[in-house]
PDB file of C-alpha atoms in Angstrom:
ATOM      1  CA  MET A   1      -0.048   0.043  -0.084  1.00 96.00           C
ATOM      2  CA  LEU A   2       1.121   3.547  -0.803  1.00 97.00           C
ATOM      3  CA  HIS A   3       0.237   6.026   1.703  1.00 98.00           C
ATOM      4  CA  ALA A   4       0.590   9.822   1.009  1.00 98.00           C
ATOM      5  CA  ILE A   5      -0.001  12.692   3.258  1.00 98.00           C
ATOM      6  CA  VAL A   6       0.085  15.893   1.110  1.00 98.00           C
ATOM      7  CA  VAL A   7       0.089  19.236   2.576  1.00 98.00           C
ATOM      8  CA  GLY A   8      -0.227  22.583   0.672  1.00 98.00           C
ATOM      9  CA  ILE A   9      -0.618  26.057   2.560  1.00 98.00           C
ATOM     10  CA  ASP A  10      -0.907  29.425   0.807  1.00 97.00           C
ATOM     11  CA  HIS A  11      -2.990  31.213   3.647  1.00 97.00           C
ATOM     12  CA  TYR A  12      -1.988  31.647   7.295  1.00 97.00           C
ATOM     13  CA  VAL A  13      -3.747  32.870  10.378  1.00 97.00           C
ATOM     14  CA  ASP A  14      -1.154  35.123  11.555  1.00 96.00           C
ATOM     15  CA  PRO A  15      -0.763  38.318   9.616  1.00 95.00           C
ATOM     16  CA  PHE A  16       2.911  38.414  10.047  1.00 92.00           C
ATOM     17  CA  VAL A  17       3.177  35.250   8.005  1.00 93.00           C
ATOM     18  CA  PRO A  18       3.389  36.177   4.372  1.00 93.00           C
ATOM     19  CA  ARG A  19       0.839  34.463   1.889  1.00 95.00           C
ATOM     20  CA  LEU A  20       1.952  32.112  -0.879  1.00 95.00           C
ATOM     21  CA  ARG A  21       0.527  31.830  -4.226  1.00 94.00           C
ATOM     22  CA  CYS A  22       1.031  28.324  -5.494  1.00 95.00           C
ATOM     23  CA  ALA A  23       1.587  25.888  -2.590  1.00 97.00           C
ATOM     24  CA  ALA A  24      -2.022  24.605  -2.293  1.00 97.00           C
ATOM     25  CA  GLU A  25      -1.976  23.941  -6.138  1.00 97.00           C
ATOM     26  CA  ASP A  26       1.322  22.177  -5.755  1.00 97.00           C
ATOM     27  CA  ALA A  27      -0.187  19.822  -3.143  1.00 98.00           C
ATOM     28  CA  ARG A  28      -3.497  19.141  -5.295  1.00 98.00           C
ATOM     29  CA  ALA A  29      -1.357  18.416  -8.524  1.00 97.00           C
ATOM     30  CA  LEU A  30       0.817  15.814  -6.684  1.00 98.00           C
ATOM     31  CA  ALA A  31      -2.196  14.145  -4.848  1.00 97.00           C
ATOM     32  CA  ARG A  32      -4.157  14.162  -8.102  1.00 97.00           C
ATOM     33  CA  LEU A  33      -1.207  12.435 -10.070  1.00 96.00           C
ATOM     34  CA  ILE A  34      -1.019   9.665  -7.416  1.00 97.00           C
ATOM     35  CA  GLU A  35      -4.666   9.187  -7.407  1.00 96.00           C
ATOM     36  CA  GLU A  36      -4.951   9.148 -11.134  1.00 94.00           C
ATOM     37  CA  ARG A  37      -2.061   6.757 -11.683  1.00 94.00           C
ATOM     38  CA  VAL A  38      -1.773   4.308  -8.950  1.00 95.00           C
ATOM     39  CA  ASP A  39      -4.378   1.669  -8.549  1.00 94.00           C
ATOM     40  CA  ARG A  40      -7.208   2.768  -6.146  1.00 94.00           C
ATOM     41  CA  SER A  41      -6.855  -0.468  -4.136  1.00 95.00           C
ATOM     42  CA  GLU A  42      -3.140   0.136  -3.434  1.00 96.00           C
ATOM     43  CA  ARG A  43      -2.960   3.936  -2.487  1.00 96.00           C
ATOM     44  CA  LYS A  44      -4.438   6.039   0.309  1.00 97.00           C
ATOM     45  CA  VAL A  45      -4.177   9.810  -0.232  1.00 98.00           C
ATOM     46  CA  ARG A  46      -4.936  12.420   2.437  1.00 98.00           C
ATOM     47  CA  LEU A  47      -4.883  16.125   1.253  1.00 98.00           C
ATOM     48  CA  LEU A  48      -4.550  18.954   3.772  1.00 98.00           C
ATOM     49  CA  LEU A  49      -4.883  22.451   2.358  1.00 98.00           C
ATOM     50  CA  ASP A  50      -4.886  25.909   4.141  1.00 98.00           C
ATOM     51  CA  THR A  51      -7.256  25.745   7.014  1.00 97.00           C
ATOM     52  CA  ASP A  52      -7.296  21.979   7.220  1.00 98.00           C
ATOM     53  CA  ALA A  53      -3.398  22.116   7.522  1.00 98.00           C
ATOM     54  CA  THR A  54      -3.205  22.964  11.232  1.00 98.00           C
ATOM     55  CA  LYS A  55      -0.375  21.770  13.385  1.00 98.00           C
ATOM     56  CA  ARG A  56      -2.714  19.523  15.201  1.00 98.00           C
ATOM     57  CA  ASN A  57      -4.369  17.996  12.045  1.00 98.00           C
ATOM     58  CA  ILE A  58      -0.845  17.404  10.369  1.00 98.00           C
ATOM     59  CA  MET A  59       0.682  15.756  13.557  1.00 97.00           C
ATOM     60  CA  ALA A  60      -2.461  13.726  13.933  1.00 97.00           C
ATOM     61  CA  ALA A  61      -2.574  12.656  10.394  1.00 98.00           C
ATOM     62  CA  ILE A  62       1.084  11.427  10.377  1.00 97.00           C
ATOM     63  CA  GLY A  63       1.914  10.544  13.983  1.00 96.00           C
ATOM     64  CA  ASP A  64      -1.452   9.046  14.869  1.00 96.00           C
ATOM     65  CA  ASP A  65      -3.675   8.028  11.861  1.00 97.00           C
ATOM     66  CA  LEU A  66      -0.800   6.957   9.582  1.00 97.00           C
ATOM     67  CA  HIS A  67       1.007   5.264  12.346  1.00 96.00           C
ATOM     68  CA  ARG A  68      -1.973   3.129  13.094  1.00 96.00           C
ATOM     69  CA  ASP A  69      -2.791   2.552   9.369  1.00 96.00           C
ATOM     70  CA  ILE A  70       0.554   1.255   7.907  1.00 95.00           C
ATOM     71  CA  GLU A  71       1.641  -2.192   7.695  1.00 94.00           C
ATOM     72  CA  ARG A  72       4.909  -3.732   7.358  1.00 94.00           C
ATOM     73  CA  GLY A  73       6.284  -3.289   3.879  1.00 92.00           C
ATOM     74  CA  ASP A  74       4.148  -0.102   2.971  1.00 96.00           C
ATOM     75  CA  ILE A  75       5.299   2.968   1.194  1.00 97.00           C
ATOM     76  CA  VAL A  76       4.948   6.473   2.635  1.00 97.00           C
ATOM     77  CA  VAL A  77       5.141   9.601   0.793  1.00 98.00           C
ATOM     78  CA  LEU A  78       4.986  12.870   2.876  1.00 98.00           C
ATOM     79  CA  TYR A  79       4.831  16.171   0.817  1.00 98.00           C
ATOM     80  CA  PHE A  80       4.771  19.773   2.169  1.00 98.00           C
ATOM     81  CA  ALA A  81       4.442  22.982   0.119  1.00 97.00           C
ATOM     82  CA  CYS A  82       4.499  25.784   2.503  1.00 97.00           C
ATOM     83  CA  HIS A  83       6.577  28.272   4.390  1.00 95.00           C
ATOM     84  CA  GLY A  84       9.743  27.052   6.297  1.00 93.00           C
ATOM     85  CA  SER A  85      11.498  29.401   8.820  1.00 91.00           C
ATOM     86  CA  PRO A  86      14.609  29.523  10.898  1.00 85.00           C
ATOM     87  CA  GLU A  87      14.340  30.610  14.439  1.00 73.00           C
ATOM     88  CA  ARG A  88      17.632  32.510  14.881  1.00 61.00           C
ATOM     89  CA  ARG A  89      19.461  32.305  18.176  1.00 55.00           C
ATOM     90  CA  ALA A  90      22.966  33.372  17.615  1.00 41.00           C
ATOM     91  CA  ALA A  91      25.327  31.536  15.091  1.00 47.00           C
ATOM     92  CA  ARG A  92      23.888  30.125  12.139  1.00 50.00           C
ATOM     93  CA  ASP A  93      24.763  26.639  13.310  1.00 49.00           C
ATOM     94  CA  ARG A  94      22.387  27.252  16.116  1.00 55.00           C
ATOM     95  CA  GLN A  95      19.274  27.591  14.257  1.00 65.00           C
ATOM     96  CA  SER A  96      16.174  25.436  14.602  1.00 82.00           C
ATOM     97  CA  ARG A  97      14.225  24.946  11.229  1.00 89.00           C
ATOM     98  CA  TYR A  98      10.474  24.918  11.250  1.00 93.00           C
ATOM     99  CA  LEU A  99       7.719  23.920   8.759  1.00 96.00           C
ATOM    100  CA  ILE A 100       4.977  26.513   9.252  1.00 96.00           C
ATOM    101  CA  PRO A 101       1.394  25.188   9.498  1.00 98.00           C
ATOM    102  CA  HIS A 102      -1.767  27.303   8.871  1.00 98.00           C
ATOM    103  CA  ASP A 103      -2.073  28.251  12.440  1.00 98.00           C
ATOM    104  CA  ALA A 104       1.454  28.894  13.536  1.00 96.00           C
ATOM    105  CA  GLU A 105       2.067  32.039  15.467  1.00 95.00           C
ATOM    106  CA  TYR A 106       5.015  34.197  14.392  1.00 91.00           C
ATOM    107  CA  GLY A 107       5.999  35.044  17.823  1.00 89.00           C
ATOM    108  CA  ARG A 108       5.752  31.378  19.106  1.00 91.00           C
ATOM    109  CA  ILE A 109       7.273  29.442  16.136  1.00 91.00           C
ATOM    110  CA  HIS A 110       9.091  26.998  18.498  1.00 89.00           C
ATOM    111  CA  THR A 111       5.847  26.105  20.054  1.00 93.00           C
ATOM    112  CA  THR A 112       3.455  26.451  16.961  1.00 95.00           C
ATOM    113  CA  GLY A 113       5.631  25.204  14.177  1.00 95.00           C
ATOM    114  CA  ILE A 114       6.752  21.869  13.173  1.00 96.00           C
ATOM    115  CA  ASP A 115      10.410  21.249  14.255  1.00 93.00           C
ATOM    116  CA  MET A 116      12.439  19.711  11.390  1.00 90.00           C
ATOM    117  CA  GLU A 117      14.603  17.757  13.783  1.00 87.00           C
ATOM    118  CA  ARG A 118      12.312  16.859  16.765  1.00 91.00           C
ATOM    119  CA  ASP A 119       9.053  16.263  15.019  1.00 94.00           C
ATOM    120  CA  VAL A 120      10.347  14.720  11.841  1.00 92.00           C
ATOM    121  CA  ALA A 121      12.461  12.313  13.735  1.00 92.00           C
ATOM    122  CA  VAL A 122       9.404  11.159  15.814  1.00 94.00           C
ATOM    123  CA  TRP A 123       7.490  10.607  12.477  1.00 95.00           C
ATOM    124  CA  LEU A 124      10.247   8.348  11.090  1.00 92.00           C
ATOM    125  CA  ASP A 125      10.227   6.452  14.444  1.00 94.00           C
ATOM    126  CA  ARG A 126       6.398   5.895  14.474  1.00 95.00           C
ATOM    127  CA  LEU A 127       6.453   4.888  10.673  1.00 96.00           C
ATOM    128  CA  SER A 128       9.126   2.261  11.373  1.00 94.00           C
ATOM    129  CA  ASP A 129       6.865  -0.509   9.884  1.00 94.00           C
ATOM    130  CA  ALA A 130       7.044   1.224   6.496  1.00 96.00           C
ATOM    131  CA  GLU A 131       9.571  -0.230   4.029  1.00 95.00           C
ATOM    132  CA  LEU A 132      10.120   3.291   2.353  1.00 96.00           C
ATOM    133  CA  VAL A 133       9.412   6.754   3.660  1.00 96.00           C
ATOM    134  CA  VAL A 134      10.009   9.729   1.180  1.00 96.00           C
ATOM    135  CA  LEU A 135       9.553  13.305   2.436  1.00 96.00           C
ATOM    136  CA  PHE A 136       9.448  16.183  -0.112  1.00 97.00           C
ATOM    137  CA  LEU A 137       9.652  19.669   1.125  1.00 96.00           C
ATOM    138  CA  ASP A 138       8.992  22.604  -1.270  1.00 97.00           C
ATOM    139  CA  ALA A 139       9.814  25.008   1.388  1.00 94.00           C
ATOM    140  CA  CYS A 140      13.248  26.614   2.541  1.00 88.00           C
ATOM    141  CA  PHE A 141      14.771  27.871   5.634  1.00 84.00           C
ATOM    142  CA  SER A 142      16.802  30.879   4.567  1.00 74.00           C
ATOM    143  CA  GLY A 143      14.766  33.419   6.235  1.00 69.00           C
ATOM    144  CA  ALA A 144      15.286  35.829   3.164  1.00 70.00           C
ATOM    145  CA  ALA A 145      12.235  37.473   1.641  1.00 68.00           C
ATOM    146  CA  GLY A 146      10.630  36.482  -1.635  1.00 75.00           C
ATOM    147  CA  GLY A 147      10.392  32.685  -1.295  1.00 84.00           C
ATOM    148  CA  ARG A 148       8.813  30.007   0.774  1.00 76.00           C
ATOM    149  CA  THR A 149      10.567  31.249   3.863  1.00 82.00           C
ATOM    150  CA  PHE A 150      10.664  34.123   6.321  1.00 75.00           C
ATOM    151  CA  MET A 151      12.800  35.000   9.238  1.00 70.00           C
ATOM    152  CA  GLY A 152      11.314  33.855  12.543  1.00 68.00           C
ATOM    153  CA  PRO A 153      11.802  35.844  15.698  1.00 64.00           C
ATOM    154  CA  ALA A 154      15.012  35.724  17.750  1.00 53.00           C
ATOM    155  CA  LEU A 155      14.388  33.781  20.815  1.00 40.00           C
ATOM    156  CA  ALA A 156      17.615  33.571  22.653  1.00 33.00           C
ATOM    157  CA  SER A 157      16.043  31.843  25.624  1.00 34.00           C
ATOM    158  CA  THR A 158      14.481  29.087  23.549  1.00 34.00           C
ATOM    159  CA  PRO A 159      15.989  25.635  24.355  1.00 33.00           C
ATOM    160  CA  SER A 160      17.691  23.688  21.478  1.00 33.00           C
ATOM    161  CA  LEU A 161      16.258  20.481  20.124  1.00 30.00           C
ATOM    162  CA  PRO A 162      17.440  18.431  16.964  1.00 32.00           C
ATOM    163  CA  GLN A 163       2.681  14.405 -19.758  1.00 34.00           C
ATOM    164  CA  TYR A 164      -0.056  11.874 -19.145  1.00 33.00           C
ATOM    165  CA  LEU A 165      -0.744   9.130 -21.583  1.00 34.00           C
ATOM    166  CA  ASP A 166      -4.145   9.029 -23.099  1.00 42.00           C
ATOM    167  CA  ASP A 167      -6.515   7.022 -20.667  1.00 46.00           C
ATOM    168  CA  PRO A 168      -3.702   5.469 -18.830  1.00 57.00           C
ATOM    169  CA  LYS A 169      -4.071   2.245 -17.003  1.00 70.00           C
ATOM    170  CA  PRO A 170      -3.559   2.463 -13.136  1.00 82.00           C
ATOM    171  CA  ILE A 171      -0.277   1.345 -11.930  1.00 83.00           C
ATOM    172  CA  SER A 172       0.086  -1.540  -9.531  1.00 90.00           C
ATOM    173  CA  ILE A 173       2.837  -1.239  -7.064  1.00 85.00           C
ATOM    174  CA  LYS A 174       2.412  -4.690  -5.558  1.00 82.00           C
ATOM    175  CA  LYS A 175       5.225  -6.271  -7.854  1.00 79.00           C
ATOM    176  CA  LEU A 176       7.391  -3.253  -7.791  1.00 83.00           C
ATOM    177  CA  HIS A 177      10.817  -3.544  -5.913  1.00 84.00           C
ATOM    178  CA  LEU A 178      11.045  -0.016  -4.424  1.00 84.00           C
ATOM    179  CA  GLY A 179      13.730  -0.778  -2.048  1.00 86.00           C
ATOM    180  CA  ARG A 180      13.861   0.528   1.793  1.00 88.00           C
ATOM    181  CA  GLY A 181      14.928   3.584   3.226  1.00 91.00           C
ATOM    182  CA  ARG A 182      14.346   7.093   4.597  1.00 93.00           C
ATOM    183  CA  VAL A 183      14.902   9.925   2.134  1.00 93.00           C
ATOM    184  CA  VAL A 184      14.249  13.638   2.418  1.00 93.00           C
ATOM    185  CA  LEU A 185      14.304  15.982  -0.780  1.00 94.00           C
ATOM    186  CA  CYS A 186      14.228  19.637  -0.074  1.00 95.00           C
ATOM    187  CA  ALA A 187      13.592  22.446  -2.573  1.00 95.00           C
ATOM    188  CA  ALA A 188      16.732  24.359  -1.642  1.00 93.00           C
ATOM    189  CA  ASP A 189      19.619  24.646   0.633  1.00 89.00           C
ATOM    190  CA  ASP A 190      19.363  26.649   3.798  1.00 82.00           C
ATOM    191  CA  ASN A 191      20.760  29.858   2.476  1.00 84.00           C
ATOM    192  CA  GLN A 192      18.740  29.796  -0.619  1.00 89.00           C
ATOM    193  CA  LEU A 193      15.004  30.643  -1.440  1.00 90.00           C
ATOM    194  CA  ALA A 194      12.540  28.165  -2.640  1.00 94.00           C
ATOM    195  CA  ARG A 195      10.712  30.089  -5.529  1.00 94.00           C
ATOM    196  CA  GLU A 196       7.382  30.022  -6.961  1.00 93.00           C
ATOM    197  CA  ASP A 197       6.680  30.425 -10.675  1.00 90.00           C
ATOM    198  CA  ALA A 198       3.278  32.254 -11.325  1.00 86.00           C
ATOM    199  CA  GLY A 199       3.773  31.278 -15.009  1.00 88.00           C
ATOM    200  CA  VAL A 200       3.249  27.567 -14.497  1.00 89.00           C
ATOM    201  CA  GLY A 201       1.412  27.988 -11.355  1.00 93.00           C
ATOM    202  CA  HIS A 202       3.652  25.859  -8.905  1.00 96.00           C
ATOM    203  CA  GLY A 203       6.778  26.076  -6.930  1.00 95.00           C
ATOM    204  CA  VAL A 204       9.799  25.607  -9.223  1.00 96.00           C
ATOM    205  CA  PHE A 205      10.836  22.502  -7.209  1.00 96.00           C
ATOM    206  CA  THR A 206       7.317  21.020  -7.403  1.00 97.00           C
ATOM    207  CA  HIS A 207       6.927  21.591 -11.186  1.00 97.00           C
ATOM    208  CA  GLU A 208      10.229  19.887 -11.862  1.00 97.00           C
ATOM    209  CA  LEU A 209       9.216  17.102  -9.448  1.00 97.00           C
ATOM    210  CA  LEU A 210       5.861  16.439 -11.242  1.00 96.00           C
ATOM    211  CA  GLN A 211       7.584  16.557 -14.664  1.00 96.00           C
ATOM    212  CA  ALA A 212      10.178  14.100 -13.466  1.00 96.00           C
ATOM    213  CA  LEU A 213       7.672  11.661 -11.952  1.00 96.00           C
ATOM    214  CA  LYS A 214       5.627  11.722 -15.255  1.00 94.00           C
ATOM    215  CA  ARG A 215       8.558  11.367 -17.506  1.00 93.00           C
ATOM    216  CA  PRO A 216       8.402   8.189 -19.623  1.00 89.00           C
ATOM    217  CA  ARG A 217      11.093   5.597 -18.772  1.00 87.00           C
ATOM    218  CA  GLY A 218      10.644   3.128 -21.461  1.00 87.00           C
ATOM    219  CA  ASP A 219      10.018  -0.233 -20.103  1.00 86.00           C
ATOM    220  CA  ARG A 220      10.974   0.644 -16.630  1.00 89.00           C
ATOM    221  CA  SER A 221       8.326   0.893 -14.056  1.00 91.00           C
ATOM    222  CA  THR A 222      10.327   2.656 -11.200  1.00 92.00           C
ATOM    223  CA  VAL A 223      12.670   5.599 -10.969  1.00 93.00           C
ATOM    224  CA  GLY A 224      15.522   5.684  -8.398  1.00 93.00           C
ATOM    225  CA  LEU A 225      15.324   8.501  -5.943  1.00 93.00           C
ATOM    226  CA  THR A 226      18.905   9.654  -6.650  1.00 93.00           C
ATOM    227  CA  GLU A 227      17.882   9.575 -10.351  1.00 94.00           C
ATOM    228  CA  LEU A 228      14.641  11.463  -9.639  1.00 95.00           C
ATOM    229  CA  TYR A 229      16.695  14.058  -7.578  1.00 95.00           C
ATOM    230  CA  ASP A 230      19.433  14.463 -10.160  1.00 96.00           C
ATOM    231  CA  GLU A 231      16.723  15.363 -12.914  1.00 96.00           C
ATOM    232  CA  VAL A 232      14.768  17.625 -10.429  1.00 96.00           C
ATOM    233  CA  GLU A 233      18.058  19.340  -9.297  1.00 96.00           C
ATOM    234  CA  GLN A 234      19.168  19.895 -12.907  1.00 96.00           C
ATOM    235  CA  GLY A 235      15.711  21.444 -13.809  1.00 96.00           C
ATOM    236  CA  VAL A 236      15.560  23.712 -10.965  1.00 96.00           C
ATOM    237  CA  ARG A 237      19.133  24.992 -11.354  1.00 95.00           C
ATOM    238  CA  ARG A 238      18.270  25.592 -15.220  1.00 96.00           C
ATOM    239  CA  VAL A 239      15.060  27.465 -14.313  1.00 95.00           C
ATOM    240  CA  THR A 240      16.516  29.721 -11.703  1.00 95.00           C
ATOM    241  CA  ALA A 241      20.056  30.257 -13.247  1.00 95.00           C
ATOM    242  CA  GLY A 242      21.602  28.271 -10.336  1.00 94.00           C
ATOM    243  CA  ALA A 243      20.102  30.420  -7.532  1.00 94.00           C
ATOM    244  CA  GLN A 244      18.114  27.470  -6.015  1.00 95.00           C
ATOM    245  CA  GLU A 245      19.657  23.984  -5.771  1.00 94.00           C
ATOM    246  CA  PRO A 246      17.472  21.223  -4.213  1.00 94.00           C
ATOM    247  CA  VAL A 247      19.227  19.043  -1.660  1.00 93.00           C
ATOM    248  CA  ILE A 248      18.837  15.362  -0.947  1.00 93.00           C
ATOM    249  CA  SER A 249      19.415  13.584   2.444  1.00 91.00           C
ATOM    250  CA  ILE A 250      19.488   9.908   2.337  1.00 88.00           C
ATOM    251  CA  LEU A 251      18.963   8.899   5.942  1.00 85.00           C
ATOM    252  CA  SER A 252      18.941   5.162   5.339  1.00 84.00           C
ATOM    253  CA  GLY A 253      18.884   2.980   2.160  1.00 77.00           C
ATOM    254  CA  ARG A 254      20.678   3.628  -1.143  1.00 69.00           C
ATOM    255  CA  ARG A 255      18.543   1.915  -3.748  1.00 81.00           C
ATOM    256  CA  ALA A 256      15.091   3.325  -2.985  1.00 90.00           C
ATOM    257  CA  SER A 257      12.809   4.073  -5.803  1.00 91.00           C
ATOM    258  CA  LEU A 258       9.307   5.364  -6.562  1.00 93.00           C
ATOM    259  CA  PRO A 259       6.782   4.114  -9.115  1.00 91.00           C
ATOM    260  CA  CYS A 260       7.044   5.812 -12.508  1.00 90.00           C
ATOM    261  CA  LEU A 261       3.734   7.924 -12.948  1.00 89.00           C
ATOM    262  CA  GLY A 262       3.924   8.742 -16.542  1.00 81.00           C
TER     263      GLY A 262
END
C-alpha cells in the first residue's frame, strides 16, 4: 500500500506570516497525480490544504492516523508545500528549522511550528513499519524575503532540540521493488530561496518534480530517488539560473525508488 500525506498552505492565520500563491495547487497536483496513476486499491491519499493544515491536524494525520494504518512493507510519501522558517538564536549553526502550519504564530514558532529535527525524527520512528518513507519539502529555511520562507523571531532563551498518457491504466505497486530507506528531498539549501513560478502555477521544485515523476522511462516501472533528484536538481538550477539547488538527504537505504507515474 502507498500512503501519501500531502500538505499545501497558501494562507496563514497570523498576519505576520506572508501568503504564498502556488503551494495549495502544488499539493493538489501531486495528490491528483498519485490518485490518477496508482491503482485505487493500492493507495491512500490524504490532502490537507490551508485551514485543514493546522499543526494538530498534520501531527495527528502522520503521528496517529498513519502510524495506526501502515503495515509492514508499505510505502509512505510525505509532501509539504508551505513556508519554512529558521528561529535564529546566535550563530547560523544554532538555528532550529520549522515547517509553518496554517495556524502557526509568528512570535511562538518554537511552540506552534513543526520542528524539522524533533518532529520529523518522531514521525520516522512511528512509521518504522513502512518499507520506504520519502519526504518532499517545497519550502526553504533561509529566512530571506521573496520565497517560501521568512525569518522567525530571535528567541535566545528558547532551548535547542534536533505528460499523461491517453486513458492510462492504473499502476499496480504490488510487484514493484521499491527498496527500503528514509529519504528527504528539499527544494533548496538553507541559504537559498524556494521560489514560486506564477507562469506555471507551481513552486519551481514541485513543477520539476511532477515533470520528472511523469517522464516516460521506456519499459522501466520505477525511478530511483537519486536519479529523480538529479533530474529535479538540474531542472531547478536551469530555471533559476543556479540560484536554487535542491538538496537530498539519504538517512538510510541507497537503492530506494518510486513508481513511474507517466
